[in-house]
Amino acid sequence: MKRRIGKVVAWGSAILVPTAIVGVNGYFTVPDGSQLHTVSGIYRQCVDYTHSLPLDEQGHFSLLVWNIYKQQRPQWDTALTQYRDPHRLMLLQEASFGPQLARWITQSSLHYDQAYAFAMQDAVAGVMNLSQVNPLHSCAYTAVEPYLRLPKSALYSEYQLSNGQRLAVVNIHSINFTYAMAAYKKQLAALEQALLRVDGPIILAGDFNTWSQRRLEAVRAMVSRLSLQEMHFQPDQRMTKFGLPLDHIFYRGLTVEQASAIDNGASDHAAMEAQLKVLG
């Protein structure tokens, strides 16, 4: 089983793997079966960090949630630089970890965790978390698209807060290309199982691909069981399909001071931003 430090390796045009986490120094593994755990048929792998500084400053932090469209449009790096902030948590979907993004992360001195969904043209694809501080704990989840057979990914992470609490964060890119609901609900159920154990604040965010009423209802049913609130944006320029927004932020144990979803032109999705305050 191959592994390499500091460079993503792919064999052929694409490689499909169950899951792995790409860590702060560009290290990743292609796990064998003994390293994997399954949750309701969803593959999972976790990593623990020995120490973490608080994500917030005196109870305040900012959040960016953005499908970055594999950095295919010009000025993605300029836009990302504008969003960078010492106390900002950035949750990216469709992040393609190639040389340009790796260089931007290094120059920005940010910690990153990425779920290894698959690799193509020497770049790992999957959801990614970026911040000045590392989480205490992070788990990568992958679920295979029923038709395309390319995995969709999610990260469950826990960040230290200055009040002693842990903030549980789920960054998700949901299964897309299927009309049936079984695979979609299975992906959500694995993450709900992890969040049901959380007593403190929660952020559940990403590209949920809620292009049908049934999908939106499945997400909102999960959100209701977890006692989460849906974030509302002003302005709200989120991408829609069939009149329904695809991207969402849900939360608990936090106060939203300001939230917007603005199409910056650097992706096909608008960037969702929020200023948040920790309760207690």
XYZ file of N, CA and C in Angstrom:
840
model
N 0.851 -1.191 0.000
C 0.000 0.000 0.000
C 0.884 1.237 0.000
N 0.755 2.104 -0.993
C 1.646 3.255 -1.130
C 1.202 4.415 -0.260
N 2.168 5.171 0.192
C 1.884 6.429 0.876
C 3.053 7.369 0.606
N 2.804 8.640 0.718
C 3.861 9.611 0.456
C 3.622 10.853 1.290
N 4.696 11.473 1.721
C 4.617 12.707 2.492
C 4.641 13.892 1.534
N 3.696 14.821 1.698
C 3.788 16.110 1.029
C 3.354 16.128 -0.416
N 2.921 15.004 -0.958
C 2.460 15.013 -2.336
C 1.362 13.977 -2.498
N 0.324 14.351 -3.213
C -0.757 13.428 -3.493
C -0.354 12.526 -4.650
N -0.619 11.253 -4.505
C -0.261 10.298 -5.531
C -1.517 9.643 -6.072
N -1.645 9.563 -7.393
C -2.779 8.873 -8.013
C -2.250 7.893 -9.039
N -2.959 6.816 -9.245
C -2.576 5.815 -10.226
C -3.613 5.821 -11.333
N -3.194 6.094 -12.569
C -4.139 6.190 -13.673
C -4.892 7.509 -13.594
N -6.044 7.546 -14.234
C -6.814 8.792 -14.275
C -7.595 9.028 -13.007
N -7.887 7.980 -12.259
C -8.652 8.150 -11.022
C -8.417 6.959 -10.127
N -8.487 7.197 -8.829
C -8.410 6.106 -7.869
C -9.538 6.259 -6.883
N -10.261 5.199 -6.594
C -11.354 5.219 -5.649
C -10.899 4.559 -4.367
N -11.069 5.244 -3.257
C -10.698 4.666 -1.969
C -11.858 4.844 -1.019
N -11.978 3.967 -0.002
C -13.091 4.113 0.941
C -13.048 5.426 1.697
N -11.952 5.698 2.411
C -11.803 6.994 3.056
C -10.415 7.148 3.634
N -9.999 8.365 3.803
C -8.782 8.681 4.533
C -8.839 10.138 4.881
N -7.975 10.566 5.777
C -7.878 11.981 6.119
C -6.533 12.502 5.665
N -6.543 13.605 4.974
C -5.329 14.325 4.630
C -5.090 15.329 5.735
N -3.910 15.278 6.365
C -3.683 16.076 7.556
C -2.901 17.341 7.305
N -2.427 17.959 8.374
C -1.870 19.300 8.324
C -0.597 19.372 7.479
N 0.188 18.318 7.419
C 1.449 18.368 6.688
C 1.364 17.714 5.318
N 0.177 17.572 4.771
C 0.042 16.985 3.458
C 0.201 15.483 3.460
N 0.013 14.832 4.601
C 0.186 13.388 4.727
C -1.153 12.702 4.533
N -1.152 11.656 3.748
C -2.390 10.899 3.632
C -2.089 9.424 3.465
N -3.057 8.595 3.760
C -2.911 7.165 3.570
C -4.031 6.657 2.686
N -3.742 5.606 1.981
C -4.776 4.838 1.315
C -4.964 3.614 2.194
N -6.004 3.573 3.002
C -6.090 2.544 4.036
C -6.422 1.176 3.475
N -5.953 0.159 4.182
C -6.414 -1.183 3.854
C -7.644 -1.494 4.705
N -8.200 -2.652 4.514
C -9.461 -2.968 5.179
C -9.396 -2.947 6.687
N -8.213 -3.253 7.263
C -8.093 -3.298 8.723
C -8.193 -1.922 9.355
N -8.005 -0.860 8.562
C -8.059 0.498 9.096
C -9.457 1.097 9.042
N -10.377 0.433 8.383
C -11.684 1.014 8.132
C -12.714 0.565 9.151
N -13.657 1.433 9.429
C -14.837 1.111 10.222
C -16.052 1.475 9.370
N -17.135 0.796 9.573
C -18.346 1.137 8.838
C -19.435 1.555 9.802
N -20.206 2.535 9.396
C -21.369 3.006 10.139
C -22.549 2.940 9.182
N -23.407 1.971 9.381
C -24.566 1.788 8.495
C -24.142 1.737 7.028
N -23.017 1.068 6.760
C -22.553 0.935 5.390
C -21.733 2.104 4.885
N -21.495 3.123 5.724
C -20.675 4.274 5.347
C -19.266 4.058 5.894
N -18.248 4.307 5.083
C -16.869 4.124 5.508
C -16.405 5.322 6.329
N -15.587 5.011 7.367
C -15.149 6.074 8.275
C -13.721 5.811 8.725
N -12.951 6.878 8.861
C -11.635 6.804 9.469
C -11.417 8.067 10.285
N -10.788 7.918 11.457
C -10.664 9.040 12.387
C -9.210 9.291 12.763
N -8.965 10.520 13.206
C -7.651 10.903 13.710
C -7.861 11.805 14.924
N -6.994 11.670 15.945
C -7.032 12.516 17.138
C -5.792 13.392 17.170
N -5.970 14.640 17.631
C -4.860 15.560 17.810
C -4.639 15.751 19.309
N -3.386 15.900 19.707
C -3.064 15.912 21.133
C -3.404 17.232 21.812
N -3.465 18.308 21.038
C -3.687 19.617 21.661
C -4.359 20.542 20.652
N -5.230 21.405 21.156
C -5.889 22.374 20.286
C -6.145 23.656 21.048
N -5.889 24.782 20.404
C -6.239 26.088 20.957
C -7.690 26.403 20.631
N -8.309 27.328 21.380
C -9.714 27.679 21.091
C -9.890 28.235 19.686
N -10.977 27.835 19.066
C -11.333 28.339 17.740
C -11.768 29.799 17.802
N -12.444 30.170 18.893
C -13.045 31.499 19.010
C -12.137 32.463 19.766
N -12.502 33.733 19.725
C -11.861 34.765 20.529
C -12.927 35.431 21.377
N -12.860 35.199 22.691
C -13.840 35.749 23.633
C -15.273 35.421 23.195
N -15.452 34.205 22.751
C -16.787 33.723 22.417
C -17.249 34.027 21.009
N -16.423 34.653 20.176
C -16.820 35.025 18.823
C -15.927 34.325 17.798
N -16.521 33.893 16.701
C -15.760 33.391 15.562
C -16.627 33.509 14.312
N -15.981 33.410 13.171
C -16.706 33.509 11.906
C -16.605 32.188 11.153
N -17.549 31.995 10.253
C -17.683 30.737 9.535
C -17.850 31.013 8.048
N -17.157 30.243 7.225
C -17.347 30.250 5.772
C -17.701 28.833 5.349
N -18.756 28.688 4.559
C -19.133 27.400 3.976
C -19.266 27.627 2.476
N -18.460 26.878 1.691
C -18.375 27.206 0.267
C -18.005 25.981 -0.553
N -18.840 25.650 -1.527
C -18.470 24.678 -2.552
C -17.565 25.395 -3.549
N -16.300 25.011 -3.571
C -15.282 25.774 -4.297
C -15.102 25.292 -5.737
N -15.930 24.324 -6.170
C -16.018 23.929 -7.580
C -14.669 23.445 -8.120
N -13.939 22.713 -7.241
C -12.629 22.145 -7.608
C -11.650 23.219 -8.103
N -11.849 24.461 -7.680
C -10.981 25.584 -8.056
C -10.872 25.732 -9.584
N -11.971 25.484 -10.294
C -11.946 25.537 -11.756
C -12.108 26.951 -12.318
N -12.583 27.878 -11.494
C -12.761 29.241 -11.986
C -11.614 30.145 -11.536
N -11.290 31.159 -12.350
C -10.227 32.087 -11.954
C -10.600 32.830 -10.665
N -9.586 33.258 -9.971
C -9.730 34.106 -8.783
C -10.269 33.361 -7.555
N -10.292 32.025 -7.586
C -10.734 31.307 -6.392
C -9.804 31.612 -5.211
N -8.496 31.730 -5.499
C -7.533 31.978 -4.425
C -7.658 33.393 -3.883
N -7.956 34.358 -4.771
C -8.178 35.735 -4.319
C -9.387 35.809 -3.398
N -10.465 35.123 -3.798
C -11.672 35.103 -2.976
C -11.402 34.432 -1.638
N -10.697 33.315 -1.662
C -10.421 32.591 -0.423
C -9.554 33.426 0.509
N -8.618 34.165 -0.052
C -7.770 35.038 0.760
C -8.605 36.125 1.441
N -9.587 36.652 0.743
C -10.444 37.678 1.330
C -11.266 37.137 2.500
N -11.585 35.834 2.456
C -12.365 35.226 3.536
C -11.507 34.829 4.730
N -10.203 34.777 4.535
C -9.311 34.299 5.590
C -9.328 35.257 6.778
N -9.397 34.679 7.973
C -9.480 35.480 9.197
C -8.911 34.631 10.326
N -8.221 35.229 11.311
C -7.618 34.428 12.386
C -8.604 33.544 13.143
N -9.842 33.966 13.232
C -10.830 33.192 13.989
C -11.977 32.762 13.084
N -11.629 32.327 11.890
C -12.622 31.847 10.946
C -12.412 30.353 10.696
N -13.506 29.650 10.683
C -13.515 28.250 10.278
C -14.056 28.196 8.861
N -13.298 27.597 7.946
C -13.696 27.526 6.549
C -13.989 26.075 6.185
N -15.223 25.810 5.779
C -15.662 24.471 5.387
C -15.868 24.479 3.877
N -15.020 23.756 3.165
C -15.062 23.731 1.713
C -15.598 22.392 1.215
N -16.392 22.437 0.171
C -16.797 21.244 -0.546
C -16.168 21.291 -1.943
N -15.989 20.130 -2.529
C -15.326 20.000 -3.837
C -13.955 20.652 -3.830
N -13.228 20.477 -2.742
C -11.847 20.956 -2.699
C -10.962 19.953 -3.420
N -10.123 20.446 -4.313
C -9.185 19.610 -5.056
C -7.779 19.937 -4.577
N -7.180 19.011 -3.839
C -5.895 19.285 -3.200
C -4.755 19.024 -4.186
N -4.542 20.009 -5.046
C -3.421 19.990 -5.974
C -2.380 21.003 -5.552
N -1.362 21.220 -6.378
C -0.257 22.115 -5.998
C -0.683 23.538 -5.652
N -1.660 24.087 -6.393
C -2.056 25.480 -6.134
C -2.724 25.633 -4.778
N -3.656 24.736 -4.447
C -4.319 24.828 -3.154
C -3.334 24.515 -2.027
N -2.464 23.543 -2.234
C -1.457 23.219 -1.224
C -0.566 24.424 -0.936
N -0.163 25.123 -1.990
C 0.679 26.316 -1.825
C -0.082 27.411 -1.089
N -1.359 27.610 -1.426
C -2.149 28.646 -0.760
C -2.289 28.341 0.723
N -2.536 27.082 1.066
C -2.677 26.696 2.477
C -1.373 26.931 3.228
N -0.252 26.544 2.630
C 1.055 26.727 3.267
C 1.356 28.208 3.481
N 1.111 29.011 2.462
C 1.366 30.446 2.578
C 0.454 31.112 3.605
N -0.728 30.552 3.798
C -1.691 31.112 4.751
C -1.479 30.590 6.161
N -0.569 29.625 6.333
C -0.271 29.028 7.648
C -1.524 28.478 8.313
N -2.325 27.758 7.540
C -3.566 27.195 8.052
C -3.442 25.700 8.271
N -4.173 25.232 9.268
C -4.333 23.785 9.439
C -5.439 23.316 8.503
N -5.281 22.128 7.947
C -6.356 21.586 7.130
C -6.554 20.109 7.429
N -7.799 19.683 7.324
C -8.174 18.279 7.302
C -9.040 18.074 6.078
N -8.773 17.016 5.342
C -9.553 16.732 4.149
C -9.961 15.274 4.132
N -11.218 15.032 3.801
C -11.687 13.669 3.576
C -11.262 13.243 2.179
N -10.585 12.122 2.085
C -10.099 11.615 0.806
C -11.237 10.823 0.167
N -11.980 11.474 -0.702
C -13.059 10.785 -1.405
C -12.494 9.986 -2.571
N -11.727 10.662 -3.433
C -11.024 10.007 -4.526
C -9.941 10.948 -5.016
N -9.061 10.437 -5.868
C -8.012 11.268 -6.437
C -8.064 11.191 -7.945
N -7.808 12.341 -8.576
C -7.807 12.401 -10.032
C -6.759 13.413 -10.479
N -5.946 13.029 -11.435
C -4.905 13.908 -11.954
C -4.038 14.465 -10.832
N -3.595 13.568 -9.968
C -2.678 13.897 -8.867
C -3.258 14.858 -7.840
N -4.579 14.920 -7.715
C -5.207 15.800 -6.726
C -6.282 15.028 -5.970
N -6.218 15.091 -4.654
C -7.246 14.472 -3.820
C -8.486 15.356 -3.814
N -9.653 14.745 -3.970
C -10.926 15.467 -3.938
C -11.706 15.064 -2.699
N -12.358 16.043 -2.078
C -13.174 15.778 -0.900
C -13.398 17.042 -0.112
N -14.290 16.975 0.865
C -14.535 18.148 1.706
C -13.289 18.454 2.526
N -13.116 19.731 2.856
C -11.919 20.186 3.570
C -12.289 21.234 4.604
N -11.673 21.141 5.785
C -11.788 22.156 6.831
C -10.473 22.915 6.929
N -10.549 24.244 7.007
C -9.378 25.100 7.152
C -9.564 26.010 8.354
N -8.515 26.172 9.147
C -8.572 27.090 10.287
C -7.170 27.334 10.807
N -7.039 28.345 11.662
C -5.757 28.622 12.301
C -5.404 27.553 13.321
N -6.408 26.918 13.896
C -6.190 25.906 14.928
C -6.628 24.545 14.403
N -6.020 23.509 14.955
C -6.437 22.168 14.588
C -7.591 21.704 15.477
N -8.392 20.774 14.994
C -9.449 20.223 15.838
C -8.853 19.280 16.887
N -9.674 18.895 17.835
C -9.272 17.871 18.789
C -9.424 16.478 18.193
N -10.370 16.368 17.287
C -10.743 15.050 16.769
C -11.398 15.269 15.413
N -11.136 14.380 14.465
C -11.760 14.513 13.155
C -11.964 13.130 12.547
N -13.127 12.932 11.935
C -13.448 11.677 11.255
C -13.889 11.975 9.834
N -13.347 11.224 8.879
C -13.759 11.329 7.480
C -14.754 10.219 7.178
N -15.818 10.586 6.484
C -16.846 9.640 6.062
C -16.953 9.706 4.540
N -17.107 8.563 3.900
C -17.402 8.561 2.475
C -18.555 7.624 2.176
N -19.361 8.031 1.196
C -20.505 7.247 0.732
C -20.486 7.260 -0.784
N -20.615 6.090 -1.406
C -20.473 5.967 -2.849
C -21.766 6.354 -3.559
N -21.620 7.212 -4.584
C -22.761 7.554 -5.435
C -23.291 6.283 -6.115
N -24.592 6.010 -6.033
C -25.124 4.763 -6.589
C -24.849 4.567 -8.080
N -24.877 5.636 -8.877
C -24.722 5.500 -10.320
C -23.306 5.817 -10.792
N -22.755 6.944 -10.370
C -21.424 7.326 -10.815
C -20.320 6.514 -10.148
N -20.599 5.952 -8.952
C -19.643 5.162 -8.172
C -18.464 5.989 -7.686
N -18.578 7.301 -7.684
C -17.576 8.173 -7.089
C -18.050 8.563 -5.691
N -17.194 8.428 -4.673
C -17.622 8.726 -3.311
C -17.915 10.203 -3.082
N -18.920 10.478 -2.282
C -19.151 11.791 -1.686
C -18.638 11.725 -0.257
N -18.224 12.864 0.291
C -17.505 12.840 1.554
C -18.102 13.782 2.588
N -17.689 13.561 3.835
C -18.062 14.422 4.957
C -16.954 14.357 5.997
N -16.840 15.415 6.786
C -15.927 15.443 7.924
C -16.713 15.762 9.185
N -16.513 14.945 10.209
C -17.020 15.257 11.542
C -15.811 15.663 12.384
N -15.834 16.884 12.935
C -14.696 17.391 13.699
C -15.180 18.038 14.991
N -14.298 18.074 15.983
C -14.588 18.740 17.248
C -13.503 19.759 17.534
N -13.921 21.017 17.758
C -13.004 22.119 18.008
C -13.156 22.627 19.444
N -12.033 22.990 20.040
C -12.039 23.544 21.385
C -12.578 24.968 21.370
N -13.418 25.306 22.341
C -13.906 26.666 22.509
C -13.339 27.256 23.795
N -13.299 28.587 23.886
C -12.676 29.256 25.033
C -13.449 29.063 26.330
N -14.732 28.682 26.239
C -15.522 28.451 27.462
C -15.417 27.015 27.963
N -14.531 26.218 27.364
C -14.340 24.832 27.794
C -15.177 23.822 27.038
N -16.146 24.294 26.266
C -16.960 23.379 25.481
C -16.225 22.929 24.220
N -16.785 21.891 23.603
C -16.339 21.460 22.285
C -17.433 21.777 21.276
N -17.019 22.301 20.141
C -17.937 22.566 19.044
C -17.839 21.409 18.051
N -18.948 20.702 17.856
C -19.001 19.623 16.873
C -19.383 20.207 15.519
N -18.614 19.895 14.496
C -18.817 20.463 13.162
C -18.876 19.334 12.145
N -19.926 19.325 11.341
C -20.022 18.401 10.215
C -19.999 19.206 8.925
N -19.050 18.882 8.075
C -18.908 19.461 6.739
C -19.284 18.364 5.747
N -20.353 18.559 4.974
C -20.884 17.479 4.147
C -21.060 17.898 2.695
N -20.759 16.974 1.812
C -21.148 17.062 0.404
C -22.005 15.829 0.141
N -23.293 16.029 -0.012
C -24.240 14.920 -0.049
C -24.278 14.228 -1.402
N -24.688 12.980 -1.364
C -24.933 12.192 -2.573
C -25.881 12.952 -3.481
N -25.588 12.908 -4.781
C -26.332 13.735 -5.720
C -27.120 12.928 -6.737
N -26.443 12.101 -7.524
C -27.043 11.546 -8.734
C -27.828 10.267 -8.474
N -28.929 10.396 -7.754
C -29.866 9.293 -7.575
C -31.224 9.872 -7.183
N -32.278 9.323 -7.762
C -33.626 9.754 -7.394
C -34.138 8.990 -6.182
N -33.628 7.769 -6.005
C -34.019 6.988 -4.827
C -33.444 7.644 -3.571
N -34.064 7.379 -2.442
C -33.681 8.056 -1.207
C -32.806 7.211 -0.282
N -32.652 5.925 -0.550
C -31.978 5.040 0.408
C -30.532 5.461 0.663
N -29.750 5.661 -0.396
C -28.345 6.025 -0.230
C -28.206 7.412 0.398
N -29.057 8.326 0.000
C -29.027 9.690 0.545
C -29.287 9.661 2.059
N -30.311 8.929 2.470
C -30.652 8.851 3.888
C -29.586 8.105 4.683
N -28.949 7.104 4.070
C -27.912 6.347 4.763
C -26.716 7.234 5.082
N -26.341 8.095 4.149
C -25.240 9.021 4.406
C -25.572 9.959 5.558
N -26.786 10.511 5.563
C -27.204 11.389 6.654
C -27.253 10.651 7.988
N -27.731 9.394 7.967
C -27.915 8.628 9.208
C -26.594 8.388 9.919
N -25.521 8.125 9.163
C -24.218 7.897 9.784
C -23.734 9.139 10.522
N -23.958 10.305 9.944
C -23.539 11.553 10.582
C -24.458 11.911 11.742
N -25.745 11.622 11.601
C -26.671 11.857 12.705
C -26.292 11.012 13.915
N -25.867 9.782 13.670
C -25.454 8.907 14.757
C -24.310 9.520 15.554
N -23.355 10.152 14.858
C -22.248 10.816 15.543
C -22.720 12.040 16.314
N -23.625 12.816 15.738
C -24.089 14.050 16.373
C -25.031 13.803 17.534
N -25.707 12.669 17.554
C -26.620 12.360 18.667
C -25.872 12.231 19.988
N -24.576 11.971 19.941
C -23.775 11.847 21.167
C -23.290 13.193 21.693
N -23.552 14.271 20.955
C -23.024 15.591 21.295
C -24.002 16.329 22.211
N -23.493 16.835 23.340
C -24.313 17.625 24.258
C -24.201 19.122 24.001
N -23.096 19.541 23.420
C -22.821 20.963 23.273
C -23.225 21.516 21.923
N -22.581 22.618 21.526
C -22.939 23.300 20.273
C -22.569 22.476 19.040
N -23.328 22.686 17.973
C -23.173 21.931 16.728
C -23.291 22.866 15.533
N -22.493 22.611 14.514
C -22.682 23.184 13.176
C -22.764 22.025 12.183
N -23.817 21.999 11.405
C -24.005 21.020 10.335
C -24.175 21.819 9.052
N -23.217 21.695 8.124
C -23.219 22.619 6.982
C -22.602 21.972 5.758
N -22.949 22.537 4.583
C -22.330 22.089 3.354
C -23.279 22.121 2.181
N -22.923 21.333 1.180
C -23.723 21.182 -0.030
C -24.548 19.899 0.123
N -25.822 20.058 0.456
C -26.699 18.926 0.727
C -27.393 18.401 -0.539
N -27.176 19.068 -1.650
C -27.836 18.667 -2.902
C -29.334 18.430 -2.701
N -29.970 19.384 -2.055
C -31.411 19.283 -1.758
C -32.215 19.844 -2.931
N -32.149 19.133 -4.061
C -32.844 19.596 -5.260
C -34.238 18.997 -5.396
N -34.676 18.244 -4.405
C -36.045 17.731 -4.402
C -36.654 17.946 -3.019
N -37.971 17.992 -2.990
C -38.657 18.188 -1.722
C -38.402 17.029 -0.774
N -38.291 15.809 -1.317
C -38.030 14.646 -0.461
C -36.660 14.746 0.196
N -35.675 15.207 -0.535
C -34.347 15.386 0.048
C -34.360 16.463 1.132
N -35.013 17.577 0.845
C -35.081 18.655 1.821
C -35.810 18.204 3.076
N -36.866 17.424 2.908
C -37.607 16.911 4.060
C -36.748 15.952 4.881
N -35.933 15.134 4.232
C -35.057 14.208 4.955
C -34.034 14.970 5.793
N -33.467 16.034 5.222
C -32.504 16.845 5.959
C -33.178 17.549 7.126
N -34.336 18.126 6.889
C -35.025 18.858 7.962
C -35.519 17.928 9.058
N -35.850 16.691 8.728
C -36.230 15.726 9.761
C -35.029 15.409 10.658
N -33.872 15.238 10.049
C -32.640 15.019 10.817
C -32.334 16.215 11.704
N -32.444 17.403 11.141
C -32.179 18.640 11.872
C -33.122 18.780 13.067
N -34.384 18.412 12.871
C -35.366 18.485 13.951
C -35.010 17.528 15.083
N -34.595 16.313 14.729
C -34.231 15.331 15.767
C -33.015 15.786 16.562
N -32.145 16.557 15.936
C -30.940 17.051 16.602
C -31.143 18.411 17.264
N -32.351 18.954 17.167
C -32.687 20.265 17.757
C -31.798 21.376 17.208
N -31.576 21.334 15.891
C -30.798 22.373 15.231
C -31.719 23.410 14.600
N -31.187 24.603 14.420
C -31.896 25.676 13.728
C -31.311 25.863 12.343
N -32.127 26.312 11.403
C -31.644 26.595 10.062
C -31.222 28.055 9.969
N -30.076 28.295 9.408
C -29.570 29.656 9.264
C -30.211 30.320 8.052
N -30.556 31.590 8.206
C -31.141 32.379 7.123
C -30.163 33.484 6.728
N -30.143 33.827 5.455
C -29.106 34.695 4.904
C -29.706 35.960 4.303
N -28.955 37.066 4.467
C -29.348 38.333 3.872
C -28.096 39.079 3.411
N -27.859 39.168 2.100
C -28.676 38.613 1.010
C -28.523 37.100 0.902
N -29.400 36.499 0.136
C -29.389 35.054 -0.082
C -29.274 34.774 -1.579
N -28.053 34.500 -2.022
C -27.786 34.238 -3.440
C -27.348 32.789 -3.665
N -27.822 31.890 -2.822
C -27.432 30.485 -2.941
C -27.905 29.871 -4.261
N -27.103 28.932 -4.765
C -27.503 28.194 -5.958
C -28.775 27.406 -5.663
N -29.683 27.395 -6.626
C -30.916 26.621 -6.496
C -31.079 25.704 -7.696
N -31.765 24.602 -7.474
C -32.220 23.721 -8.550
C -33.673 23.372 -8.269
N -34.495 23.503 -9.296
C -35.931 23.278 -9.162
C -36.524 24.152 -8.051
N -35.936 25.350 -7.898
C -36.437 26.309 -6.932
C -35.999 26.073 -5.496
N -35.109 25.105 -5.258
C -34.679 24.768 -3.903
C -33.185 25.024 -3.735
N -32.763 25.628 -2.615
C -31.333 25.854 -2.380
C -30.614 24.540 -2.091
N -29.378 24.436 -2.566
C -28.589 23.220 -2.371
C -27.733 23.272 -1.110
N -27.328 24.470 -0.716
C -26.380 24.654 0.389
C -27.104 25.163 1.633
N -26.683 24.656 2.795
C -27.352 25.028 4.047
C -26.344 25.068 5.193
N -26.705 25.827 6.219
C -26.017 25.799 7.512
C -27.088 25.612 8.585
N -26.890 24.619 9.439
C -27.751 24.386 10.595
C -26.877 24.466 11.846
N -27.448 24.879 12.970
C -26.625 25.125 14.151
C -27.423 24.934 15.437
N -26.664 24.818 16.527
C -27.239 24.704 17.872
C -26.226 25.256 18.867
N -26.722 25.920 19.922
C -25.838 26.422 20.961
C -25.014 27.620 20.558
N -25.453 28.321 19.517
C -24.750 29.492 19.003
C -25.756 30.582 18.674
N -25.288 31.828 18.708
C -26.093 32.958 18.259
C -25.531 33.468 16.936
N -26.411 33.660 15.961
C -25.995 34.190 14.659
C -26.107 35.712 14.711
N -24.987 36.395 14.602
C -24.975 37.851 14.628
C -25.173 38.441 13.234
N -24.711 37.732 12.222
C -24.877 38.177 10.837
C -24.632 36.983 9.928
N -25.398 36.894 8.828
C -25.209 35.793 7.882
C -25.566 36.259 6.480
N -24.750 35.866 5.495
C -25.001 36.229 4.106
C -24.564 35.085 3.206
N -25.144 35.030 2.011
C -24.747 34.064 0.988
C -24.592 34.841 -0.308
N -23.333 35.074 -0.702
C -23.036 35.970 -1.819
C -22.304 35.213 -2.918
N -22.777 35.374 -4.135
C -22.138 34.793 -5.309
C -20.963 35.681 -5.706
N -19.751 35.198 -5.450
C -18.562 36.002 -5.736
C -17.990 35.748 -7.127
N -18.598 34.839 -7.892
C -18.151 34.559 -9.243
C -16.982 33.606 -9.348
N -16.371 33.232 -8.218
C -15.203 32.353 -8.232
C -15.573 30.878 -8.138
N -16.867 30.593 -8.087
C -17.370 29.222 -8.058
C -18.782 29.248 -8.618
N -19.343 28.061 -8.867
C -20.745 28.018 -9.280
C -21.686 28.101 -8.091
N -21.149 28.040 -6.870
C -21.943 28.162 -5.648
C -21.617 29.469 -4.941
N -22.603 30.041 -4.297
C -22.361 31.220 -3.451
C -21.632 30.805 -2.181
N -20.885 31.722 -1.627
C -20.187 31.498 -0.361
C -21.090 31.947 0.790
N -21.344 31.040 1.719
C -22.154 31.365 2.899
C -21.221 31.784 4.032
N -21.484 32.965 4.591
C -20.669 33.499 5.684
C -21.550 33.788 6.884
N -20.985 33.612 8.080
C -21.724 33.926 9.300
C -20.778 34.398 10.392
N -21.241 35.371 11.167
C -20.570 35.788 12.389
C -21.321 35.160 13.542
N -20.613 34.406 14.384
C -21.267 33.589 15.406
C -20.754 33.909 16.802
N -21.622 33.717 17.780
C -21.272 33.900 19.185
C -21.630 32.633 19.942
N -20.715 32.199 20.780
C -20.923 30.999 21.592
C -21.801 31.347 22.792
N -22.788 30.538 23.083
C -23.645 30.758 24.235
C -22.946 30.277 25.504
N -23.212 30.956 26.619
C -22.671 30.514 27.890
C -21.265 31.012 28.166
